[in-house]
mmCIF file of C-alpha atoms in Angstrom:
data_model
loop_
_atom_site.group_PDB
_atom_site.id
_atom_site.type_symbol
_atom_site.label_atom_id
_atom_site.label_comp_id
_atom_site.label_asym_id
_atom_site.label_seq_id
_atom_site.Cartn_x
_atom_site.Cartn_y
_atom_site.Cartn_z
ATOM 1 C CA MET A 231 0.322 0.164 -0.159
ATOM 2 C CA ASP A 232 1.322 3.344 -0.855
ATOM 3 C CA PRO A 233 2.465 4.932 2.271
ATOM 4 C CA GLN A 234 0.561 8.393 1.734
ATOM 5 C CA THR A 235 -2.176 6.337 1.712
ATOM 6 C CA LYS A 236 -2.042 5.764 5.671
ATOM 7 C CA ILE A 237 -3.295 8.234 8.187
ATOM 8 C CA THR A 238 -2.034 8.855 11.515
ATOM 9 C CA THR A 239 -4.496 8.154 14.573
ATOM 10 C CA THR A 240 -2.191 11.588 16.283
ATOM 11 C CA ASN A 241 -3.604 16.018 15.491
ATOM 12 C CA ALA A 242 -1.797 18.310 13.984
ATOM 13 C CA ASN A 243 -0.068 18.639 16.914
ATOM 14 C CA GLY A 244 1.463 15.413 17.337
ATOM 15 C CA ALA A 245 -1.880 15.502 20.337
ATOM 16 C CA ARG A 246 -4.592 12.087 20.726
ATOM 17 C CA MET A 247 -7.141 11.234 19.017
ATOM 18 C CA THR A 248 -10.436 11.189 20.414
ATOM 19 C CA GLY A 249 -12.471 8.075 20.206
ATOM 20 C CA GLU A 250 -14.599 9.863 18.079
ATOM 21 C CA ASP A 251 -11.768 11.794 15.898
ATOM 22 C CA ARG A 252 -10.784 8.252 15.291
ATOM 23 C CA ARG A 253 -13.982 6.942 14.860
ATOM 24 C CA LEU A 254 -14.250 9.625 11.929
ATOM 25 C CA GLN A 255 -11.068 9.036 11.018
ATOM 26 C CA ILE A 256 -12.179 5.233 10.012
ATOM 27 C CA LEU A 257 -15.235 6.180 8.802
ATOM 28 C CA ARG A 258 -13.216 8.892 6.090
ATOM 29 C CA VAL A 259 -11.277 6.028 5.711
ATOM 30 C CA ALA A 260 -13.600 3.458 4.859
ATOM 31 C CA MET A 261 -15.490 5.469 2.425
ATOM 32 C CA ARG A 262 -12.517 6.375 0.114
ATOM 33 C CA LEU A 263 -11.779 2.266 0.192
ATOM 34 C CA PHE A 264 -15.465 1.634 -0.958
ATOM 35 C CA SER A 265 -16.016 3.803 -3.562
ATOM 36 C CA GLN A 266 -12.540 2.970 -4.429
ATOM 37 C CA ARG A 267 -13.510 -0.632 -4.542
ATOM 38 C CA GLY A 268 -16.629 -1.018 -3.601
ATOM 39 C CA PHE A 269 -18.257 -3.374 -0.759
ATOM 40 C CA ARG A 270 -17.329 -6.647 -1.912
ATOM 41 C CA GLY A 271 -13.408 -5.667 -2.359
ATOM 42 C CA THR A 272 -12.381 -3.570 1.191
ATOM 43 C CA THR A 273 -12.256 -5.350 4.072
ATOM 44 C CA THR A 274 -12.077 -4.617 7.283
ATOM 45 C CA LYS A 275 -8.710 -5.445 7.353
ATOM 46 C CA GLU A 276 -7.572 -3.033 4.511
ATOM 47 C CA ILE A 277 -9.497 -0.178 6.370
ATOM 48 C CA ALA A 278 -7.646 -0.318 9.890
ATOM 49 C CA LEU A 279 -4.359 -1.017 8.166
ATOM 50 C CA ALA A 280 -5.804 2.385 5.647
ATOM 51 C CA ALA A 281 -6.473 3.736 9.163
ATOM 52 C CA GLY A 282 -3.512 2.944 11.151
ATOM 53 C CA VAL A 283 -5.419 1.262 13.302
ATOM 54 C CA SER A 284 -5.749 -1.950 14.387
ATOM 55 C CA GLU A 285 -8.540 -4.051 12.965
ATOM 56 C CA ALA A 286 -10.633 -4.722 16.067
ATOM 57 C CA MET A 287 -9.972 -0.814 16.458
ATOM 58 C CA VAL A 288 -12.336 -0.962 13.301
ATOM 59 C CA PHE A 289 -14.975 -3.247 14.905
ATOM 60 C CA ARG A 290 -14.867 -1.509 18.884
ATOM 61 C CA HIS A 291 -16.619 1.020 16.863
ATOM 62 C CA PHE A 292 -18.559 -0.463 13.755
ATOM 63 C CA ALA A 293 -19.515 -3.882 14.816
ATOM 64 C CA THR A 294 -19.843 -4.913 11.777
ATOM 65 C CA LYS A 295 -18.785 -4.362 8.154
ATOM 66 C CA GLU A 296 -22.862 -2.858 7.313
ATOM 67 C CA GLN A 297 -22.549 -1.351 9.649
ATOM 68 C CA LEU A 298 -19.545 1.149 8.271
ATOM 69 C CA TYR A 299 -20.981 0.909 5.664
ATOM 70 C CA SER A 300 -24.708 2.540 7.025
ATOM 71 C CA ALA A 301 -22.476 4.863 8.871
ATOM 72 C CA ILE A 302 -20.980 6.683 6.146
ATOM 73 C CA LEU A 303 -24.526 7.235 4.426
ATOM 74 C CA ASP A 304 -25.951 8.557 8.164
ATOM 75 C CA HIS A 305 -23.046 10.860 7.563
ATOM 76 C CA LYS A 306 -23.467 12.105 4.500
ATOM 77 C CA ALA A 307 -27.315 12.841 5.175
ATOM 78 C CA CYS A 308 -26.522 15.037 8.419
ATOM 79 C CA LEU A 309 -24.436 17.193 6.146
ATOM 80 C CA HIS A 310 -27.060 17.476 3.604
ATOM 81 C CA GLU A 311 -29.573 18.158 6.576
ATOM 82 C CA THR A 312 -26.858 21.143 7.409
ATOM 83 C CA MET A 313 -27.182 21.638 2.859
ATOM 84 C CA ASP A 314 -30.170 21.340 2.269
ATOM 85 C CA PRO A 315 -30.486 22.181 -1.073
ATOM 86 C CA LEU A 316 -34.139 22.752 -1.326
ATOM 87 C CA GLN A 317 -33.720 25.707 1.878
ATOM 88 C CA VAL A 318 -30.526 27.105 -0.689
ATOM 89 C CA VAL A 319 -33.324 27.748 -3.011
ATOM 90 C CA ALA A 320 -36.275 28.401 -0.766
ATOM 91 C CA GLU A 321 -36.450 32.052 -1.757
ATOM 92 C CA ALA A 322 -36.210 31.647 -4.868
ATOM 93 C CA ILE A 323 -39.439 29.602 -5.422
ATOM 94 C CA ALA A 324 -41.641 31.885 -1.922
ATOM 95 C CA ARG A 325 -40.888 34.503 -5.276
ATOM 96 C CA LYS A 326 -41.485 32.267 -8.359
ATOM 97 C CA ASP A 327 -38.406 32.723 -9.925
ATOM 98 C CA ASP A 328 -38.163 29.695 -12.501
ATOM 99 C CA ALA A 329 -34.770 30.266 -13.753
ATOM 100 C CA ALA A 330 -32.984 31.128 -10.267
ATOM 101 C CA VAL A 331 -34.556 27.522 -8.142
ATOM 102 C CA PHE A 332 -33.209 25.539 -11.135
ATOM 103 C CA GLU A 333 -29.904 27.440 -11.988
ATOM 104 C CA GLY A 334 -29.761 27.055 -8.070
ATOM 105 C CA LEU A 335 -30.725 23.874 -6.884
ATOM 106 C CA ALA A 336 -27.976 22.280 -10.607
ATOM 107 C CA LEU A 337 -25.416 24.274 -8.992
ATOM 108 C CA ASP A 338 -25.380 23.646 -5.123
ATOM 109 C CA ALA A 339 -24.822 19.404 -7.128
ATOM 110 C CA LEU A 340 -22.040 19.934 -9.073
ATOM 111 C CA ASN A 341 -20.594 21.978 -6.221
ATOM 112 C CA GLN A 342 -21.238 19.033 -3.953
ATOM 113 C CA HIS A 343 -19.932 16.182 -6.793
ATOM 114 C CA ASP A 344 -16.584 18.586 -6.777
ATOM 115 C CA CYS A 345 -16.316 18.520 -2.957
ATOM 116 C CA ASP A 346 -17.433 14.573 -2.589
ATOM 117 C CA PRO A 347 -16.763 13.117 -5.187
ATOM 118 C CA GLU A 348 -16.507 10.127 -3.629
ATOM 119 C CA PHE A 349 -19.944 9.786 -1.995
ATOM 120 C CA HIS A 350 -20.805 9.995 -5.656
ATOM 121 C CA ARG A 351 -18.881 6.927 -6.545
ATOM 122 C CA LEU A 352 -19.704 5.198 -3.343
ATOM 123 C CA LEU A 353 -23.095 5.333 -4.167
ATOM 124 C CA LEU A 354 -22.548 3.838 -7.454
ATOM 125 C CA HIS A 355 -20.977 0.974 -6.304
ATOM 126 C CA ALA A 356 -23.572 0.369 -3.662
ATOM 127 C CA ALA A 357 -26.903 0.361 -6.769
ATOM 128 C CA LEU A 358 -24.409 -1.675 -9.246
ATOM 129 C CA GLU A 359 -23.617 -3.752 -6.161
ATOM 130 C CA GLU A 360 -27.829 -3.728 -4.705
ATOM 131 C CA HIS A 361 -26.814 -2.528 -2.022
ATOM 132 C CA GLU A 362 -29.663 -0.778 0.411
ATOM 133 C CA LEU A 363 -27.242 2.434 0.618
ATOM 134 C CA ALA A 364 -28.205 3.503 -2.871
ATOM 135 C CA GLN A 365 -31.363 2.331 -1.628
ATOM 136 C CA MET A 366 -31.837 4.043 1.464
ATOM 137 C CA PHE A 367 -30.601 7.492 0.227
ATOM 138 C CA TRP A 368 -32.786 7.225 -2.447
ATOM 139 C CA GLU A 369 -35.336 7.244 0.004
ATOM 140 C CA LYS A 370 -33.499 10.498 2.198
ATOM 141 C CA PHE A 371 -32.706 12.215 -0.538
ATOM 142 C CA VAL A 372 -33.248 12.161 -3.900
ATOM 143 C CA LYS A 373 -37.020 11.808 -4.027
ATOM 144 C CA ARG A 374 -37.398 14.132 -1.315
ATOM 145 C CA VAL A 375 -35.841 16.759 -4.060
ATOM 146 C CA TYR A 376 -38.054 15.043 -6.559
ATOM 147 C CA ARG A 377 -41.687 15.245 -4.565
ATOM 148 C CA VAL A 378 -40.567 18.975 -4.161
ATOM 149 C CA LEU A 379 -39.866 20.049 -7.583
ATOM 150 C CA SER A 380 -42.631 18.660 -9.145
ATOM 151 C CA LYS A 381 -45.127 20.090 -6.465
ATOM 152 C CA TYR A 382 -42.972 23.586 -7.979
ATOM 153 C CA ILE A 383 -43.831 22.134 -11.456
ATOM 154 C CA ARG A 384 -47.359 21.795 -10.373
ATOM 155 C CA ALA A 385 -48.005 24.417 -9.085
ATOM 156 C CA ARG A 386 -46.750 26.705 -12.218
ATOM 157 C CA GLN A 387 -48.328 25.144 -14.542
ATOM 158 C CA ARG A 388 -51.264 26.273 -12.866
ATOM 159 C CA ASP A 389 -50.005 29.616 -12.479
ATOM 160 C CA GLY A 390 -49.841 29.490 -16.741
ATOM 161 C CA ALA A 391 -45.485 29.146 -16.544
ATOM 162 C CA MET A 392 -44.438 25.944 -18.079
ATOM 163 C CA ILE A 393 -46.508 23.058 -20.448
ATOM 164 C CA ASP A 394 -48.710 20.602 -19.472
ATOM 165 C CA ILE A 395 -46.103 17.869 -18.893
ATOM 166 C CA GLU A 396 -45.314 14.660 -16.753
ATOM 167 C CA PRO A 397 -43.831 17.151 -13.746
ATOM 168 C CA PHE A 398 -42.039 13.829 -13.191
ATOM 169 C CA VAL A 399 -40.545 13.477 -16.348
ATOM 170 C CA VAL A 400 -39.082 17.444 -16.021
ATOM 171 C CA VAL A 401 -36.981 16.496 -12.547
ATOM 172 C CA ARG A 402 -35.485 13.813 -14.306
ATOM 173 C CA ALA A 403 -34.709 15.662 -16.899
ATOM 174 C CA PHE A 404 -33.024 18.252 -14.830
ATOM 175 C CA ILE A 405 -31.294 15.712 -12.691
ATOM 176 C CA GLY A 406 -29.330 13.954 -15.843
ATOM 177 C CA MET A 407 -28.045 17.019 -16.908
ATOM 178 C CA ILE A 408 -26.599 16.563 -14.206
ATOM 179 C CA ILE A 409 -25.999 14.027 -13.206
ATOM 180 C CA HIS A 410 -24.222 13.185 -16.690
ATOM 181 C CA HIS A 411 -22.102 16.406 -16.680
ATOM 182 C CA SER A 412 -20.658 15.251 -12.679
ATOM 183 C CA LEU A 413 -19.746 11.464 -14.075
ATOM 184 C CA ASN A 414 -18.373 13.204 -17.104
ATOM 185 C CA ASN A 415 -16.286 14.953 -15.230
ATOM 186 C CA ASN A 416 -14.836 13.060 -11.674
ATOM 187 C CA LEU A 417 -15.075 9.157 -13.964
ATOM 188 C CA TRP A 418 -14.155 9.576 -17.227
ATOM 189 C CA ASP A 419 -13.231 13.134 -18.305
ATOM 190 C CA ARG A 420 -11.535 14.078 -15.406
ATOM 191 C CA GLN A 421 -8.976 16.501 -17.114
ATOM 192 C CA GLN A 422 -12.019 17.930 -19.246
ATOM 193 C CA GLN A 423 -10.528 17.928 -22.308
ATOM 194 C CA LEU A 424 -14.505 17.133 -23.597
ATOM 195 C CA LEU A 425 -15.840 20.456 -22.474
ATOM 196 C CA LYS A 426 -14.145 22.794 -19.853
ATOM 197 C CA VAL A 427 -17.273 24.972 -17.780
ATOM 198 C CA SER A 428 -17.639 26.424 -14.945
ATOM 199 C CA ASN A 429 -20.145 25.327 -12.758
ATOM 200 C CA GLN A 430 -21.580 28.058 -13.153
ATOM 201 C CA VAL A 431 -22.156 28.373 -16.783
ATOM 202 C CA ALA A 432 -23.184 24.830 -16.724
ATOM 203 C CA ALA A 433 -25.717 25.308 -14.489
ATOM 204 C CA ARG A 434 -26.749 28.414 -16.097
ATOM 205 C CA GLU A 435 -26.905 27.160 -19.682
ATOM 206 C CA PHE A 436 -28.206 24.193 -18.258
ATOM 207 C CA THR A 437 -31.475 26.154 -17.080
ATOM 208 C CA ASN A 438 -31.700 27.337 -19.778
ATOM 209 C CA ILE A 439 -31.910 24.071 -21.599
ATOM 210 C CA LEU A 440 -35.195 23.558 -19.910
ATOM 211 C CA LEU A 441 -36.760 26.391 -19.453
ATOM 212 C CA HIS A 442 -36.715 27.511 -22.761
ATOM 213 C CA GLY A 443 -34.986 24.433 -25.061
ATOM 214 C CA VAL A 444 -32.186 24.989 -27.888
ATOM 215 C CA THR A 445 -34.674 25.968 -31.058
ATOM 216 C CA ARG A 446 -35.040 29.578 -31.831
ATOM 217 C CA GLY A 447 -39.351 28.943 -32.253
ATOM 218 C CA SER A 448 -38.928 27.798 -28.364
ATOM 219 C CA GLN A 449 -36.797 31.642 -27.526
ATOM 220 C CA SER A 450 -39.933 33.173 -29.408
ATOM 221 C CA LYS A 451 -42.565 32.111 -27.486
ATOM 222 C CA SER A 452 -44.346 33.538 -23.798
ATOM 223 C CA PRO A 453 -43.426 31.450 -21.327
ATOM 224 C CA SER A 454 -46.595 32.239 -19.589
ATOM 225 C CA ARG A 455 -48.464 31.646 -22.159
ATOM 226 C CA ARG A 456 -50.047 27.851 -22.487
ATOM 227 C CA PRO A 457 -49.866 26.019 -25.143
ATOM 228 C CA SER A 458 -53.754 23.808 -25.905
ATOM 229 C CA ARG A 459 -53.366 20.363 -24.133
ATOM 230 C CA ARG A 460 -51.500 17.301 -25.868
ATOM 231 C CA PRO A 461 -52.158 13.785 -25.334
ATOM 232 C CA GLY A 462 -50.152 13.326 -22.069
ATOM 233 C CA PHE A 463 -48.457 9.802 -20.802
ATOM 234 C CA ARG A 464 -51.386 8.932 -19.526
ATOM 235 C CA ALA A 465 -53.187 9.150 -22.754
ATOM 236 C CA VAL A 466 -49.861 7.471 -24.614
ATOM 237 C CA ASN A 467 -50.886 4.587 -22.216
ATOM 238 C CA ALA A 468 -54.252 4.160 -22.673
ATOM 239 C CA ARG A 469 -54.197 3.287 -26.343
ATOM 240 C CA ALA A 470 -51.545 1.179 -25.536
ATOM 241 C CA ASN A 471 -53.160 -0.287 -23.651
ATOM 242 C CA GLY A 472 -56.345 -0.490 -26.191
ATOM 243 C CA LYS A 473 -58.300 1.528 -23.411
ATOM 244 C CA ARG A 474 -60.016 5.300 -24.686
ATOM 245 C CA SER A 475 -58.772 8.499 -23.754
ATOM 246 C CA ASN A 476 -59.756 11.500 -23.558
ATOM 247 C CA LYS A 477 -57.834 14.674 -25.777
#
């Protein structure tokens, strides 16, 4: 193992670490290794070695590897609660500033992914391994964003500011742009040779694409004018099932 990856059990001043400090140290090391090798590919012995502690010390703080894995999510959930992206745009939601809502959410997400790429990778590993961590994060965080943002979109549709389309589709399209951009930067193109833009520019342009599209004709349409209702996904599904749908 690279000596530089080993973390000492003392702080910069040489003082002994408290039990909580050591617990957080083990947690951070475990998250790094899990993000690199996955849950099944990482042993508690490797975590202990990288953290500079005994394997018994790891089990003193975390009874099982599964408990350690779950503690990572709990730790991150606490951080997300103090940096709730929905709170970041709460004022924009209240004043119905569509551009500020979506741009603020996009920028916050992109900055979080840049600051914590290991957690991003860890969630991908968890999903591929079908570990409960991925589902826990989905239930605790992602679904909440979907619910709040789709509720906002429905309200703006009633105001006539947005076209009549399934809100969850809009949310997924928006989140898809953000996640794909982060995956490119954190996994495949870390040097950003294909596309190098700041998070501010990416957030602004993703928002512009979502709200206005990419064709010139779409820019000339007033966002407050609601077009005639078109058959939605329910109508399409009804026809596919041989049922009669309303037009």
